[in-house]
PDB file of C-alpha atoms in Angstrom:
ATOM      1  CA  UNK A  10    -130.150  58.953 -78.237  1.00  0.00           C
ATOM      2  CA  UNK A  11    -129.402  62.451 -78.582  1.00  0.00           C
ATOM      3  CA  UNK A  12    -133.129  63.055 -80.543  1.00  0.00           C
ATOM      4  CA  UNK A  13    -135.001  61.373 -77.646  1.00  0.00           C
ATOM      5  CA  UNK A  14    -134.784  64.239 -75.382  1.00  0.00           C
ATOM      6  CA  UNK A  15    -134.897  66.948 -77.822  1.00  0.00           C
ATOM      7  CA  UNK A  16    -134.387  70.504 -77.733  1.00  0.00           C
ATOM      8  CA  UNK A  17    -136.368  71.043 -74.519  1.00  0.00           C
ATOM      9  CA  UNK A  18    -135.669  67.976 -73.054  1.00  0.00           C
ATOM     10  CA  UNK A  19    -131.851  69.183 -73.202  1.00  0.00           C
ATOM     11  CA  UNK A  20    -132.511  72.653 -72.282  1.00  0.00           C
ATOM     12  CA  UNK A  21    -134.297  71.285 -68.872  1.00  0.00           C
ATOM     13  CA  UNK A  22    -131.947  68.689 -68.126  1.00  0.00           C
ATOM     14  CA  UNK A  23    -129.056  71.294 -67.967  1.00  0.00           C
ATOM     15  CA  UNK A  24    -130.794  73.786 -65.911  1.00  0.00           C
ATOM     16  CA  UNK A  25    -131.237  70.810 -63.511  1.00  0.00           C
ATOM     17  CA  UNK A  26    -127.548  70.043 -63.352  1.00  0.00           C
ATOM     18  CA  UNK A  27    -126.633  73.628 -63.232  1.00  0.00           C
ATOM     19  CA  UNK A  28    -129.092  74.221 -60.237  1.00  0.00           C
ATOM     20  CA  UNK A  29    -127.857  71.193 -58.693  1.00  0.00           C
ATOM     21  CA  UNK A  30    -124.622  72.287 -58.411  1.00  0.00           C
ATOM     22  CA  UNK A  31    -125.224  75.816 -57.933  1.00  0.00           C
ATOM     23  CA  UNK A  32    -127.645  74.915 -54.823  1.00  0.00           C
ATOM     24  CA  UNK A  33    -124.784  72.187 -53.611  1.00  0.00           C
ATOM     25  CA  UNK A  34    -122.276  74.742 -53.992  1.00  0.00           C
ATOM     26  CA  UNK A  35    -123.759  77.065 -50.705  1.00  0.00           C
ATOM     27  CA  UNK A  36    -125.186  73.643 -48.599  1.00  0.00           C
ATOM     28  CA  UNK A  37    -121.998  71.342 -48.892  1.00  0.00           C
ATOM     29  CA  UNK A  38    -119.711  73.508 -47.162  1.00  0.00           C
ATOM     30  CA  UNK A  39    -121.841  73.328 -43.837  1.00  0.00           C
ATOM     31  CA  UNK A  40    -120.484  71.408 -40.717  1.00  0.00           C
ATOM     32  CA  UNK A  41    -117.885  69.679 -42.519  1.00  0.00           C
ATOM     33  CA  UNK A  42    -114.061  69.478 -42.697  1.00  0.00           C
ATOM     34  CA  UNK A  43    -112.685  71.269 -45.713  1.00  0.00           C
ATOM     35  CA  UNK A  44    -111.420  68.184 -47.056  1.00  0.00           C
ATOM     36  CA  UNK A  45    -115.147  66.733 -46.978  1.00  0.00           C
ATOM     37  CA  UNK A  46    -116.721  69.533 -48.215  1.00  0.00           C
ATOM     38  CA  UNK A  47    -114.085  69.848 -50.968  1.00  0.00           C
ATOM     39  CA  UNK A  48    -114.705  66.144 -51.750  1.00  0.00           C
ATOM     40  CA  UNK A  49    -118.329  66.165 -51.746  1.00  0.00           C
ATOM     41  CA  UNK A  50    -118.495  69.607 -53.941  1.00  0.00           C
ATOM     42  CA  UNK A  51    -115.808  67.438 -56.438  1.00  0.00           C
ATOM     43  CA  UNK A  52    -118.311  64.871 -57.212  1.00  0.00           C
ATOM     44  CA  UNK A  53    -121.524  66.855 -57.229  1.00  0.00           C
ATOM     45  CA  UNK A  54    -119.635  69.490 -60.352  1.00  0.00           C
ATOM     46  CA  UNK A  55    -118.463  66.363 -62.144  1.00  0.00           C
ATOM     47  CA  UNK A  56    -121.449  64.070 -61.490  1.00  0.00           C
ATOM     48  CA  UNK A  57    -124.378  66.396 -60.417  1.00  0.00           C
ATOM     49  CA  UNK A  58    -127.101  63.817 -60.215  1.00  0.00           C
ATOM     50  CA  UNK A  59    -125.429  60.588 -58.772  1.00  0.00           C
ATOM     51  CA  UNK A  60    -123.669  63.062 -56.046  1.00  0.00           C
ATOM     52  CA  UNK A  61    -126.943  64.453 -54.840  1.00  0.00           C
ATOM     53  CA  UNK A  62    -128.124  61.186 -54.453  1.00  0.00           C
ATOM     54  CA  UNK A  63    -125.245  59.942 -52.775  1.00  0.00           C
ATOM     55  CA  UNK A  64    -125.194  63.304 -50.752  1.00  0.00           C
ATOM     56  CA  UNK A  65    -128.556  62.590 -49.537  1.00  0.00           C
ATOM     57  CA  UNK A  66    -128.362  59.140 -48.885  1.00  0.00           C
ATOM     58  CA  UNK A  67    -124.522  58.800 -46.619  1.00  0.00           C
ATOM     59  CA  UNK A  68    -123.746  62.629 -46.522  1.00  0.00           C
ATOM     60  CA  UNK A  69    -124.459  63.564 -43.075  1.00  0.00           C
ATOM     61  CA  UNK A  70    -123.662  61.528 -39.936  1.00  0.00           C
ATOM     62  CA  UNK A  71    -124.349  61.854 -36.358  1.00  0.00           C
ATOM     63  CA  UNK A  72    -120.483  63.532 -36.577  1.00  0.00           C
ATOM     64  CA  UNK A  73    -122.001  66.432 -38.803  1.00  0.00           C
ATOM     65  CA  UNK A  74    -124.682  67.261 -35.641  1.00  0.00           C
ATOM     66  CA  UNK A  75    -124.003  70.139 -33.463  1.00  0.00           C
ATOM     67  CA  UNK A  76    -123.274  69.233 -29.942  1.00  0.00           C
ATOM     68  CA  UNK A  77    -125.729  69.331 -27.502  1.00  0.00           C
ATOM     69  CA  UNK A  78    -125.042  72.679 -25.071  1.00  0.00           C
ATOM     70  CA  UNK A  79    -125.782  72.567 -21.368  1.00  0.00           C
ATOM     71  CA  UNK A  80    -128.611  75.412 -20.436  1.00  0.00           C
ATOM     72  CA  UNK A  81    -125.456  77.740 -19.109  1.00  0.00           C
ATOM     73  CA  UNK A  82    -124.228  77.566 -22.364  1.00  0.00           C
ATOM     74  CA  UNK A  83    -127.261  78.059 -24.989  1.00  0.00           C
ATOM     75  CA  UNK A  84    -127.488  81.720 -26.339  1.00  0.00           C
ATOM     76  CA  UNK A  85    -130.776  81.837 -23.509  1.00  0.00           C
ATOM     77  CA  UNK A  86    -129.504  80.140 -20.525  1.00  0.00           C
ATOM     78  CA  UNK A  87    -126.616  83.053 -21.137  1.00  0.00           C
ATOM     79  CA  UNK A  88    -129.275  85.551 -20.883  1.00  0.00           C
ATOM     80  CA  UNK A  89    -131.558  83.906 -18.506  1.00  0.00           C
ATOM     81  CA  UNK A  90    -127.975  84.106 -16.139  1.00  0.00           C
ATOM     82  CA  UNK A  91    -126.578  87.316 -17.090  1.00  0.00           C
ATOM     83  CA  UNK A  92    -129.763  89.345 -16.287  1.00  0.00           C
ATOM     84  CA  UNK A  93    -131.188  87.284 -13.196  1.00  0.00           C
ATOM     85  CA  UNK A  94    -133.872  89.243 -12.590  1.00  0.00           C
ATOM     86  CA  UNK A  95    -132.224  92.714 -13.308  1.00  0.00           C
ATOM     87  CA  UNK A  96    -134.347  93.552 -16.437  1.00  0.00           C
ATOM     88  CA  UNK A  97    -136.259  96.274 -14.594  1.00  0.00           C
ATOM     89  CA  UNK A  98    -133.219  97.625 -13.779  1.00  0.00           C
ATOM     90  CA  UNK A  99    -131.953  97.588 -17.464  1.00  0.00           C
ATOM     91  CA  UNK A 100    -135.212  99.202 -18.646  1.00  0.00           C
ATOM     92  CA  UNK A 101    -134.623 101.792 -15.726  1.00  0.00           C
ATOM     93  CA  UNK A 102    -131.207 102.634 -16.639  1.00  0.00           C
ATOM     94  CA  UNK A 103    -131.828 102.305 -20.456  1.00  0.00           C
ATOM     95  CA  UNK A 104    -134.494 105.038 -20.199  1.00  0.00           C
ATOM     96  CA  UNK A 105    -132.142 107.380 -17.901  1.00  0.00           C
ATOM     97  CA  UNK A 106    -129.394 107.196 -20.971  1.00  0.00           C
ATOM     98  CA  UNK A 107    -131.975 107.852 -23.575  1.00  0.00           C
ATOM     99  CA  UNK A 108    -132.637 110.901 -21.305  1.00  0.00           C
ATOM    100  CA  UNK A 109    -129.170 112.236 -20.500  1.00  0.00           C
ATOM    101  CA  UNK A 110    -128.483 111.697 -24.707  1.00  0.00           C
ATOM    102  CA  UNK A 111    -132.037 114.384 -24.706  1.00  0.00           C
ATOM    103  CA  UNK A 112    -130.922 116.574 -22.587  1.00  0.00           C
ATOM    104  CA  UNK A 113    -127.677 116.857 -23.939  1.00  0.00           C
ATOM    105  CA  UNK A 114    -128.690 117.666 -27.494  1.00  0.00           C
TER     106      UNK A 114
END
């Protein structure tokens, strides 16, 4: 059993386990409970290949989603509301600092 993968066979099928868990090691931990994350990251370093199956298969539920944000709430809506118009005025008063920091040099 041993001589039917040989010496290359061997080398490749431990840089896939390595890279397995390596990789697993950085994407488990995302949107997941510490306990999940810690179990998940437990079976992938004992059993790398069964646990990215298994991690890709029933890993990630509709639980694991982030929620959906009303418009107010996205990183644009907060823009689109905070400036309301006023970005002529920003540019305007933006250029009058960059002035003042000129003219006081």
């Amino acid at each position: 059993m041993i001589d039917a993968l040989g010496g290359f066979g061997w080398t490749m099928f431990l840089l896939l386990e390595w890279s397995i868990r390596l990789t697993m090691l950085v994407v488990v931990p995302f949107r997941r409970s510490p306990e999940a994350a810690k179990g998940w990251l437990l079976l992938i370093l004992f059993m790398p290949l069964p646990g990215l199956f298994l991690s890709l298969a029933i890993g990630h539920s509709a639980a694991c989603k982030p929620p959906d944000l009303p418009d107010n709430l996205k990183p644009a809506g907060q823009m689109r509301r905070l400036s309301n118009g006023r970005s002529a005025e920003l540019v305007e008063l933006r250029s009058s600092f960059a002035i003042g920091i000129r003219r006081t040099r």
